[in-house]
Amino acid sequence: MVPSAAAKAGVLAMTRSLAVEWAKYGIRSNAIAPGPFPTEGAWSRLLPGDLVKKFDPAKKVPVGRVGEHQELANLAAYLVSDFSAYVNGEVITIDGGEWLKGAGEFNNLDLIPTEMWDMMEAQRGKKG
């Protein structure tokens, strides 16, 4: 975890620093932080065999699916186009909301069965 986190923080700092330093030359610096975009090589190594079914990455993404490579290409095309001429120093996350879902303390509440919610609601009305 530490090497990955340090590398991501470094990319963020570098992107922002370059954006400030090189803007006077007409050079913008932006980065893309992709979520799960499956490739055969990576997925077969990270989730071999039946693990991909057991730990389906799409289940962690609020939009209910992993990314399509064309979506990633579309974002990159936008960032290098004149349509994004005023975007500078940004790291854009494209992950279907996965990071946001996992960023909170109560990010697994969707795993609680309806029956348990009903039981907690009934307990809330009782005086102890």
mmCIF file of N, CA and C in Angstrom:
data_model
loop_
_atom_site.group_PDB
_atom_site.id
_atom_site.type_symbol
_atom_site.label_atom_id
_atom_site.label_comp_id
_atom_site.label_asym_id
_atom_site.label_seq_id
_atom_site.Cartn_x
_atom_site.Cartn_y
_atom_site.Cartn_z
ATOM 1 N N MET A 1 0.817 -1.195 0.000
ATOM 2 C CA MET A 1 0.000 0.000 0.000
ATOM 3 C C MET A 1 0.861 1.258 0.000
ATOM 4 N N VAL A 2 1.903 1.303 0.801
ATOM 5 C CA VAL A 2 2.709 2.522 0.930
ATOM 6 C C VAL A 2 3.364 2.908 -0.395
ATOM 7 N N PRO A 3 4.015 1.988 -1.099
ATOM 8 C CA PRO A 3 4.623 2.403 -2.366
ATOM 9 C C PRO A 3 3.593 2.928 -3.376
ATOM 10 N N SER A 4 2.451 2.281 -3.440
ATOM 11 C CA SER A 4 1.404 2.720 -4.362
ATOM 12 C C SER A 4 0.884 4.104 -3.982
ATOM 13 N N ALA A 5 0.616 4.316 -2.700
ATOM 14 C CA ALA A 5 0.113 5.607 -2.236
ATOM 15 C C ALA A 5 1.142 6.703 -2.470
ATOM 16 N N ALA A 6 2.404 6.407 -2.210
ATOM 17 C CA ALA A 6 3.459 7.402 -2.415
ATOM 18 C C ALA A 6 3.602 7.758 -3.893
ATOM 19 N N ALA A 7 3.504 6.765 -4.743
ATOM 20 C CA ALA A 7 3.607 7.017 -6.183
ATOM 21 C C ALA A 7 2.447 7.884 -6.672
ATOM 22 N N LYS A 8 1.238 7.591 -6.196
ATOM 23 C CA LYS A 8 0.068 8.376 -6.601
ATOM 24 C C LYS A 8 0.177 9.812 -6.101
ATOM 25 N N ALA A 9 0.651 9.988 -4.878
ATOM 26 C CA ALA A 9 0.838 11.335 -4.339
ATOM 27 C C ALA A 9 1.897 12.080 -5.138
ATOM 28 N N GLY A 10 2.937 11.368 -5.544
ATOM 29 C CA GLY A 10 3.989 11.973 -6.355
ATOM 30 C C GLY A 10 3.483 12.429 -7.709
ATOM 31 N N VAL A 11 2.636 11.629 -8.340
ATOM 32 C CA VAL A 11 2.062 12.011 -9.639
ATOM 33 C C VAL A 11 1.187 13.249 -9.479
ATOM 34 N N LEU A 12 0.404 13.300 -8.418
ATOM 35 C CA LEU A 12 -0.443 14.456 -8.155
ATOM 36 C C LEU A 12 0.403 15.714 -7.978
ATOM 37 N N ALA A 13 1.444 15.648 -7.131
ATOM 38 C CA ALA A 13 2.309 16.801 -6.882
ATOM 39 C C ALA A 13 3.046 17.215 -8.152
ATOM 40 N N MET A 14 3.546 16.244 -8.910
ATOM 41 C CA MET A 14 4.256 16.564 -10.142
ATOM 42 C C MET A 14 3.333 17.219 -11.160
ATOM 43 N N THR A 15 2.132 16.690 -11.308
ATOM 44 C CA THR A 15 1.167 17.254 -12.260
ATOM 45 C C THR A 15 0.873 18.703 -11.928
ATOM 46 N N ARG A 16 0.626 18.981 -10.675
ATOM 47 C CA ARG A 16 0.305 20.351 -10.259
ATOM 48 C C ARG A 16 1.511 21.274 -10.379
ATOM 49 N N SER A 17 2.686 20.798 -10.016
ATOM 50 C CA SER A 17 3.890 21.625 -10.132
ATOM 51 C C SER A 17 4.192 21.958 -11.586
ATOM 52 N N LEU A 18 4.131 20.954 -12.455
ATOM 53 C CA LEU A 18 4.381 21.181 -13.876
ATOM 54 C C LEU A 18 3.350 22.134 -14.472
ATOM 55 N N ALA A 19 2.112 22.024 -14.010
ATOM 56 C CA ALA A 19 1.057 22.901 -14.519
ATOM 57 C C ALA A 19 1.393 24.361 -14.265
ATOM 58 N N VAL A 20 1.921 24.646 -13.090
ATOM 59 C CA VAL A 20 2.279 26.022 -12.735
ATOM 60 C C VAL A 20 3.547 26.459 -13.476
ATOM 61 N N GLU A 21 4.551 25.598 -13.497
ATOM 62 C CA GLU A 21 5.840 25.967 -14.076
ATOM 63 C C GLU A 21 5.809 26.115 -15.602
ATOM 64 N N TRP A 22 5.018 25.312 -16.275
ATOM 65 C CA TRP A 22 5.063 25.286 -17.736
ATOM 66 C C TRP A 22 3.911 26.022 -18.412
ATOM 67 N N ALA A 23 2.941 26.484 -17.643
ATOM 68 C CA ALA A 23 1.796 27.180 -18.243
ATOM 69 C C ALA A 23 2.228 28.402 -19.048
ATOM 70 N N LYS A 24 3.263 29.108 -18.600
ATOM 71 C CA LYS A 24 3.720 30.311 -19.314
ATOM 72 C C LYS A 24 4.236 29.991 -20.708
ATOM 73 N N TYR A 25 4.531 28.729 -20.966
ATOM 74 C CA TYR A 25 4.974 28.302 -22.293
ATOM 75 C C TYR A 25 3.838 27.707 -23.120
ATOM 76 N N GLY A 26 2.635 27.800 -22.596
ATOM 77 C CA GLY A 26 1.477 27.248 -23.296
ATOM 78 C C GLY A 26 1.335 25.743 -23.138
ATOM 79 N N ILE A 27 2.000 25.192 -22.139
ATOM 80 C CA ILE A 27 1.940 23.747 -21.896
ATOM 81 C C ILE A 27 1.099 23.494 -20.656
ATOM 82 N N ARG A 28 0.064 22.694 -20.822
ATOM 83 C CA ARG A 28 -0.800 22.311 -19.707
ATOM 84 C C ARG A 28 -0.389 20.927 -19.218
ATOM 85 N N SER A 29 -0.603 20.674 -17.951
ATOM 86 C CA SER A 29 -0.278 19.381 -17.369
ATOM 87 C C SER A 29 -1.482 18.861 -16.601
ATOM 88 N N ASN A 30 -2.010 17.756 -17.067
ATOM 89 C CA ASN A 30 -3.138 17.090 -16.416
ATOM 90 C C ASN A 30 -2.845 15.601 -16.359
ATOM 91 N N ALA A 31 -3.532 14.911 -15.490
ATOM 92 C CA ALA A 31 -3.343 13.464 -15.368
ATOM 93 C C ALA A 31 -4.701 12.785 -15.261
ATOM 94 N N ILE A 32 -4.706 11.496 -15.545
ATOM 95 C CA ILE A 32 -5.912 10.682 -15.448
ATOM 96 C C ILE A 32 -5.664 9.599 -14.399
ATOM 97 N N ALA A 33 -6.624 9.464 -13.471
ATOM 98 C CA ALA A 33 -6.563 8.422 -12.443
ATOM 99 C C ALA A 33 -7.672 7.413 -12.747
ATOM 100 N N PRO A 34 -7.345 6.371 -13.499
ATOM 101 C CA PRO A 34 -8.386 5.409 -13.872
ATOM 102 C C PRO A 34 -8.703 4.417 -12.767
ATOM 103 N N GLY A 35 -9.964 4.032 -12.715
ATOM 104 C CA GLY A 35 -10.396 2.953 -11.839
ATOM 105 C C GLY A 35 -10.232 1.641 -12.584
ATOM 106 N N PRO A 36 -11.128 0.700 -12.353
ATOM 107 C CA PRO A 36 -10.993 -0.611 -12.998
ATOM 108 C C PRO A 36 -11.353 -0.582 -14.486
ATOM 109 N N PHE A 37 -10.329 -0.779 -15.299
ATOM 110 C CA PHE A 37 -10.466 -0.929 -16.744
ATOM 111 C C PHE A 37 -9.765 -2.238 -17.087
ATOM 112 N N PRO A 38 -10.511 -3.337 -17.108
ATOM 113 C CA PRO A 38 -9.893 -4.654 -17.251
ATOM 114 C C PRO A 38 -9.101 -4.838 -18.550
ATOM 115 N N THR A 39 -7.956 -5.463 -18.372
ATOM 116 C CA THR A 39 -7.186 -5.967 -19.516
ATOM 117 C C THR A 39 -6.937 -7.437 -19.232
ATOM 118 N N GLU A 40 -6.796 -8.206 -20.268
ATOM 119 C CA GLU A 40 -6.631 -9.640 -20.083
ATOM 120 C C GLU A 40 -5.403 -9.956 -19.232
ATOM 121 N N GLY A 41 -4.289 -9.303 -19.515
ATOM 122 C CA GLY A 41 -3.058 -9.578 -18.785
ATOM 123 C C GLY A 41 -3.151 -9.233 -17.311
ATOM 124 N N ALA A 42 -3.641 -8.044 -16.997
ATOM 125 C CA ALA A 42 -3.716 -7.612 -15.603
ATOM 126 C C ALA A 42 -4.742 -8.432 -14.830
ATOM 127 N N TRP A 43 -5.907 -8.613 -15.399
ATOM 128 C CA TRP A 43 -6.976 -9.319 -14.676
ATOM 129 C C TRP A 43 -6.607 -10.771 -14.418
ATOM 130 N N SER A 44 -5.981 -11.423 -15.379
ATOM 131 C CA SER A 44 -5.629 -12.831 -15.183
ATOM 132 C C SER A 44 -4.551 -12.989 -14.119
ATOM 133 N N ARG A 45 -3.731 -11.955 -13.903
ATOM 134 C CA ARG A 45 -2.699 -12.023 -12.875
ATOM 135 C C ARG A 45 -3.225 -11.582 -11.505
ATOM 136 N N LEU A 46 -4.050 -10.556 -11.485
ATOM 137 C CA LEU A 46 -4.566 -10.038 -10.218
ATOM 138 C C LEU A 46 -5.679 -10.916 -9.648
ATOM 139 N N LEU A 47 -6.512 -11.446 -10.538
ATOM 140 C CA LEU A 47 -7.650 -12.268 -10.112
ATOM 141 C C LEU A 47 -7.668 -13.568 -10.917
ATOM 142 N N PRO A 48 -6.745 -14.475 -10.640
ATOM 143 C CA PRO A 48 -6.660 -15.710 -11.433
ATOM 144 C C PRO A 48 -7.826 -16.663 -11.157
ATOM 145 N N GLY A 49 -8.118 -17.463 -12.145
ATOM 146 C CA GLY A 49 -9.149 -18.494 -12.010
ATOM 147 C C GLY A 49 -10.516 -17.940 -11.683
ATOM 148 N N ASP A 50 -11.143 -18.533 -10.656
ATOM 149 C CA ASP A 50 -12.490 -18.124 -10.259
ATOM 150 C C ASP A 50 -12.507 -16.892 -9.350
ATOM 151 N N LEU A 51 -11.355 -16.370 -8.995
ATOM 152 C CA LEU A 51 -11.325 -15.197 -8.122
ATOM 153 C C LEU A 51 -12.015 -13.991 -8.750
ATOM 154 N N VAL A 52 -11.956 -13.890 -10.069
ATOM 155 C CA VAL A 52 -12.600 -12.754 -10.737
ATOM 156 C C VAL A 52 -14.109 -12.775 -10.511
ATOM 157 N N LYS A 53 -14.685 -13.969 -10.364
ATOM 158 C CA LYS A 53 -16.120 -14.069 -10.070
ATOM 159 C C LYS A 53 -16.393 -13.749 -8.603
ATOM 160 N N LYS A 54 -15.527 -14.230 -7.719
ATOM 161 C CA LYS A 54 -15.714 -14.017 -6.289
ATOM 162 C C LYS A 54 -15.503 -12.559 -5.894
ATOM 163 N N PHE A 55 -14.513 -11.915 -6.491
ATOM 164 C CA PHE A 55 -14.192 -10.527 -6.187
ATOM 165 C C PHE A 55 -14.438 -9.645 -7.398
ATOM 166 N N ASP A 56 -15.607 -9.728 -7.961
ATOM 167 C CA ASP A 56 -15.960 -8.978 -9.162
ATOM 168 C C ASP A 56 -15.786 -7.483 -8.914
ATOM 169 N N PRO A 57 -14.821 -6.837 -9.571
ATOM 170 C CA PRO A 57 -14.572 -5.409 -9.356
ATOM 171 C C PRO A 57 -15.790 -4.531 -9.651
ATOM 172 N N ALA A 58 -16.654 -4.957 -10.520
ATOM 173 C CA ALA A 58 -17.843 -4.170 -10.871
ATOM 174 C C ALA A 58 -18.764 -3.988 -9.666
ATOM 175 N N LYS A 59 -18.705 -4.912 -8.702
ATOM 176 C CA LYS A 59 -19.567 -4.819 -7.525
ATOM 177 C C LYS A 59 -19.184 -3.658 -6.606
ATOM 178 N N LYS A 60 -17.963 -3.147 -6.743
ATOM 179 C CA LYS A 60 -17.517 -2.027 -5.922
ATOM 180 C C LYS A 60 -17.774 -0.679 -6.589
ATOM 181 N N VAL A 61 -18.260 -0.702 -7.823
ATOM 182 C CA VAL A 61 -18.442 0.532 -8.590
ATOM 183 C C VAL A 61 -19.921 0.919 -8.587
ATOM 184 N N PRO A 62 -20.247 2.128 -8.124
ATOM 185 C CA PRO A 62 -21.649 2.538 -8.048
ATOM 186 C C PRO A 62 -22.418 2.439 -9.364
ATOM 187 N N VAL A 63 -21.766 2.653 -10.495
ATOM 188 C CA VAL A 63 -22.493 2.538 -11.766
ATOM 189 C C VAL A 63 -22.696 1.079 -12.176
ATOM 190 N N GLY A 64 -22.127 0.138 -11.404
ATOM 191 C CA GLY A 64 -22.403 -1.281 -11.600
ATOM 192 C C GLY A 64 -21.627 -1.970 -12.703
ATOM 193 N N ARG A 65 -20.534 -1.368 -13.133
ATOM 194 C CA ARG A 65 -19.730 -1.996 -14.188
ATOM 195 C C ARG A 65 -18.319 -1.439 -14.139
ATOM 196 N N VAL A 66 -17.417 -2.094 -14.836
ATOM 197 C CA VAL A 66 -16.062 -1.581 -14.978
ATOM 198 C C VAL A 66 -16.016 -0.675 -16.209
ATOM 199 N N GLY A 67 -14.923 0.044 -16.346
ATOM 200 C CA GLY A 67 -14.787 0.980 -17.450
ATOM 201 C C GLY A 67 -14.521 0.306 -18.784
ATOM 202 N N GLU A 68 -14.920 0.987 -19.815
ATOM 203 C CA GLU A 68 -14.618 0.547 -21.181
ATOM 204 C C GLU A 68 -13.457 1.391 -21.691
ATOM 205 N N HIS A 69 -12.554 0.762 -22.383
ATOM 206 C CA HIS A 69 -11.336 1.448 -22.817
ATOM 207 C C HIS A 69 -11.639 2.675 -23.679
ATOM 208 N N GLN A 70 -12.721 2.656 -24.407
ATOM 209 C CA GLN A 70 -13.087 3.818 -25.220
ATOM 210 C C GLN A 70 -13.393 5.025 -24.340
ATOM 211 N N GLU A 71 -13.954 4.788 -23.152
ATOM 212 C CA GLU A 71 -14.244 5.886 -22.231
ATOM 213 C C GLU A 71 -12.954 6.554 -21.748
ATOM 214 N N LEU A 72 -11.964 5.751 -21.500
ATOM 215 C CA LEU A 72 -10.660 6.270 -21.095
ATOM 216 C C LEU A 72 -10.024 7.056 -22.243
ATOM 217 N N ALA A 73 -10.108 6.514 -23.438
ATOM 218 C CA ALA A 73 -9.578 7.203 -24.622
ATOM 219 C C ALA A 73 -10.311 8.519 -24.871
ATOM 220 N N ASN A 74 -11.623 8.535 -24.641
ATOM 221 C CA ASN A 74 -12.395 9.768 -24.834
ATOM 222 C C ASN A 74 -11.937 10.862 -23.876
ATOM 223 N N LEU A 75 -11.676 10.494 -22.625
ATOM 224 C CA LEU A 75 -11.203 11.470 -21.648
ATOM 225 C C LEU A 75 -9.831 12.002 -22.050
ATOM 226 N N ALA A 76 -8.945 11.114 -22.457
ATOM 227 C CA ALA A 76 -7.607 11.542 -22.881
ATOM 228 C C ALA A 76 -7.703 12.471 -24.095
ATOM 229 N N ALA A 77 -8.568 12.137 -25.043
ATOM 230 C CA ALA A 77 -8.747 12.980 -26.231
ATOM 231 C C ALA A 77 -9.256 14.363 -25.842
ATOM 232 N N TYR A 78 -10.176 14.403 -24.890
ATOM 233 C CA TYR A 78 -10.683 15.691 -24.411
ATOM 234 C C TYR A 78 -9.555 16.516 -23.793
ATOM 235 N N LEU A 79 -8.738 15.889 -22.961
ATOM 236 C CA LEU A 79 -7.692 16.623 -22.259
ATOM 237 C C LEU A 79 -6.609 17.173 -23.183
ATOM 238 N N VAL A 80 -6.377 16.534 -24.314
ATOM 239 C CA VAL A 80 -5.381 17.061 -25.249
ATOM 240 C C VAL A 80 -5.997 17.975 -26.303
ATOM 241 N N SER A 81 -7.313 18.118 -26.266
ATOM 242 C CA SER A 81 -7.995 18.952 -27.261
ATOM 243 C C SER A 81 -8.113 20.396 -26.798
ATOM 244 N N ASP A 82 -8.487 21.262 -27.728
ATOM 245 C CA ASP A 82 -8.736 22.667 -27.401
ATOM 246 C C ASP A 82 -9.982 22.849 -26.546
ATOM 247 N N PHE A 83 -10.838 21.833 -26.477
ATOM 248 C CA PHE A 83 -12.042 21.922 -25.644
ATOM 249 C C PHE A 83 -11.692 22.023 -24.154
ATOM 250 N N SER A 84 -10.504 21.584 -23.788
ATOM 251 C CA SER A 84 -10.084 21.644 -22.385
ATOM 252 C C SER A 84 -8.942 22.639 -22.189
ATOM 253 N N ALA A 85 -8.897 23.661 -23.013
ATOM 254 C CA ALA A 85 -7.780 24.615 -23.000
ATOM 255 C C ALA A 85 -7.585 25.317 -21.667
ATOM 256 N N TYR A 86 -8.610 25.374 -20.834
ATOM 257 C CA TYR A 86 -8.513 26.074 -19.557
ATOM 258 C C TYR A 86 -8.357 25.106 -18.382
ATOM 259 N N VAL A 87 -8.230 23.828 -18.673
ATOM 260 C CA VAL A 87 -8.022 22.820 -17.635
ATOM 261 C C VAL A 87 -6.514 22.633 -17.474
ATOM 262 N N ASN A 88 -6.021 22.883 -16.282
ATOM 263 C CA ASN A 88 -4.590 22.784 -16.043
ATOM 264 C C ASN A 88 -4.334 22.395 -14.587
ATOM 265 N N GLY A 89 -3.478 21.392 -14.392
ATOM 266 C CA GLY A 89 -3.101 20.977 -13.051
ATOM 267 C C GLY A 89 -4.083 20.039 -12.385
ATOM 268 N N GLU A 90 -4.908 19.393 -13.156
ATOM 269 C CA GLU A 90 -5.941 18.513 -12.596
ATOM 270 C C GLU A 90 -5.587 17.037 -12.770
ATOM 271 N N VAL A 91 -5.967 16.253 -11.779
ATOM 272 C CA VAL A 91 -5.937 14.802 -11.898
ATOM 273 C C VAL A 91 -7.399 14.378 -11.915
ATOM 274 N N ILE A 92 -7.836 13.873 -13.042
ATOM 275 C CA ILE A 92 -9.249 13.522 -13.220
ATOM 276 C C ILE A 92 -9.428 12.021 -12.980
ATOM 277 N N THR A 93 -10.281 11.717 -12.025
ATOM 278 C CA THR A 93 -10.594 10.329 -11.702
ATOM 279 C C THR A 93 -11.725 9.861 -12.595
ATOM 280 N N ILE A 94 -11.532 8.714 -13.243
ATOM 281 C CA ILE A 94 -12.569 8.105 -14.078
ATOM 282 C C ILE A 94 -12.724 6.666 -13.589
ATOM 283 N N ASP A 95 -13.715 6.473 -12.712
ATOM 284 C CA ASP A 95 -13.852 5.170 -12.069
ATOM 285 C C ASP A 95 -15.299 4.784 -11.750
ATOM 286 N N GLY A 96 -16.249 5.472 -12.339
ATOM 287 C CA GLY A 96 -17.652 5.141 -12.085
ATOM 288 C C GLY A 96 -18.094 5.411 -10.660
ATOM 289 N N GLY A 97 -17.318 6.203 -9.913
ATOM 290 C CA GLY A 97 -17.653 6.521 -8.530
ATOM 291 C C GLY A 97 -17.041 5.586 -7.501
ATOM 292 N N GLU A 98 -16.176 4.679 -7.936
ATOM 293 C CA GLU A 98 -15.601 3.695 -7.014
ATOM 294 C C GLU A 98 -14.850 4.359 -5.863
ATOM 295 N N TRP A 99 -14.019 5.345 -6.139
ATOM 296 C CA TRP A 99 -13.237 6.000 -5.099
ATOM 297 C C TRP A 99 -14.157 6.677 -4.084
ATOM 298 N N LEU A 100 -15.176 7.341 -4.566
ATOM 299 C CA LEU A 100 -16.105 8.029 -3.667
ATOM 300 C C LEU A 100 -16.848 7.042 -2.775
ATOM 301 N N LYS A 101 -17.234 5.923 -3.330
ATOM 302 C CA LYS A 101 -17.953 4.917 -2.547
ATOM 303 C C LYS A 101 -17.070 4.335 -1.449
ATOM 304 N N GLY A 102 -15.814 4.180 -1.728
ATOM 305 C CA GLY A 102 -14.907 3.580 -0.765
ATOM 306 C C GLY A 102 -14.242 4.575 0.156
ATOM 307 N N ALA A 103 -14.550 5.860 -0.005
ATOM 308 C CA ALA A 103 -13.848 6.882 0.749
ATOM 309 C C ALA A 103 -14.455 7.154 2.117
ATOM 310 N N GLY A 104 -15.624 6.632 2.409
ATOM 311 C CA GLY A 104 -16.290 6.946 3.665
ATOM 312 C C GLY A 104 -16.192 5.835 4.693
ATOM 313 N N GLU A 105 -16.532 6.183 5.917
ATOM 314 C CA GLU A 105 -16.516 5.215 7.003
ATOM 315 C C GLU A 105 -17.614 4.162 6.851
ATOM 316 N N PHE A 106 -18.714 4.526 6.215
ATOM 317 C CA PHE A 106 -19.862 3.630 6.138
ATOM 318 C C PHE A 106 -20.076 3.152 4.707
ATOM 319 N N ASN A 107 -19.004 2.861 4.017
ATOM 320 C CA ASN A 107 -19.088 2.528 2.605
ATOM 321 C C ASN A 107 -19.624 1.130 2.314
ATOM 322 N N ASN A 108 -19.821 0.310 3.323
ATOM 323 C CA ASN A 108 -20.341 -1.038 3.075
ATOM 324 C C ASN A 108 -21.769 -1.216 3.578
ATOM 325 N N LEU A 109 -22.461 -0.130 3.840
ATOM 326 C CA LEU A 109 -23.831 -0.248 4.336
ATOM 327 C C LEU A 109 -24.759 -0.919 3.333
ATOM 328 N N ASP A 110 -24.401 -0.870 2.058
ATOM 329 C CA ASP A 110 -25.239 -1.521 1.051
ATOM 330 C C ASP A 110 -25.206 -3.044 1.174
ATOM 331 N N LEU A 111 -24.276 -3.579 1.972
ATOM 332 C CA LEU A 111 -24.189 -5.024 2.160
ATOM 333 C C LEU A 111 -25.111 -5.528 3.272
ATOM 334 N N ILE A 112 -25.686 -4.607 4.040
ATOM 335 C CA ILE A 112 -26.579 -5.000 5.132
ATOM 336 C C ILE A 112 -27.920 -5.425 4.548
ATOM 337 N N PRO A 113 -28.378 -6.631 4.864
ATOM 338 C CA PRO A 113 -29.648 -7.116 4.312
ATOM 339 C C PRO A 113 -30.838 -6.291 4.814
ATOM 340 N N THR A 114 -31.890 -6.245 4.029
ATOM 341 C CA THR A 114 -33.096 -5.487 4.367
ATOM 342 C C THR A 114 -33.656 -5.900 5.719
ATOM 343 N N GLU A 115 -33.625 -7.194 6.005
ATOM 344 C CA GLU A 115 -34.148 -7.686 7.271
ATOM 345 C C GLU A 115 -33.413 -7.068 8.460
ATOM 346 N N MET A 116 -32.094 -6.911 8.333
ATOM 347 C CA MET A 116 -31.319 -6.329 9.419
ATOM 348 C C MET A 116 -31.642 -4.843 9.581
ATOM 349 N N TRP A 117 -31.861 -4.153 8.462
ATOM 350 C CA TRP A 117 -32.273 -2.743 8.540
ATOM 351 C C TRP A 117 -33.602 -2.636 9.282
ATOM 352 N N ASP A 118 -34.525 -3.545 8.957
ATOM 353 C CA ASP A 118 -35.831 -3.544 9.620
ATOM 354 C C ASP A 118 -35.680 -3.790 11.119
ATOM 355 N N MET A 119 -34.804 -4.712 11.478
ATOM 356 C CA MET A 119 -34.569 -5.026 12.884
ATOM 357 C C MET A 119 -33.974 -3.805 13.605
ATOM 358 N N MET A 120 -33.011 -3.128 12.986
ATOM 359 C CA MET A 120 -32.397 -1.943 13.603
ATOM 360 C C MET A 120 -33.429 -0.828 13.757
ATOM 361 N N GLU A 121 -34.300 -0.691 12.775
ATOM 362 C CA GLU A 121 -35.348 0.336 12.845
ATOM 363 C C GLU A 121 -36.295 0.049 13.991
ATOM 364 N N ALA A 122 -36.654 -1.226 14.169
ATOM 365 C CA ALA A 122 -37.546 -1.592 15.265
ATOM 366 C C ALA A 122 -36.888 -1.344 16.613
ATOM 367 N N GLN A 123 -35.587 -1.608 16.716
ATOM 368 C CA GLN A 123 -34.856 -1.376 17.968
ATOM 369 C C GLN A 123 -34.732 0.098 18.294
ATOM 370 N N ARG A 124 -34.694 0.930 17.292
ATOM 371 C CA ARG A 124 -34.520 2.361 17.488
ATOM 372 C C ARG A 124 -35.703 2.949 18.256
ATOM 373 N N GLY A 125 -36.884 2.418 18.037
ATOM 374 C CA GLY A 125 -38.088 2.941 18.682
ATOM 375 C C GLY A 125 -38.261 2.474 20.111
ATOM 376 N N LYS A 126 -37.507 1.449 20.549
ATOM 377 C CA LYS A 126 -37.643 0.926 21.917
ATOM 378 C C LYS A 126 -36.806 1.750 22.891
ATOM 379 N N LYS A 127 -37.322 1.867 24.071
ATOM 380 C CA LYS A 127 -36.574 2.568 25.134
ATOM 381 C C LYS A 127 -35.818 1.516 25.934
ATOM 382 N N GLY A 128 -34.533 1.813 26.241
ATOM 383 C CA GLY A 128 -33.682 0.847 26.907
ATOM 384 C C GLY A 128 -33.736 0.916 28.335
#
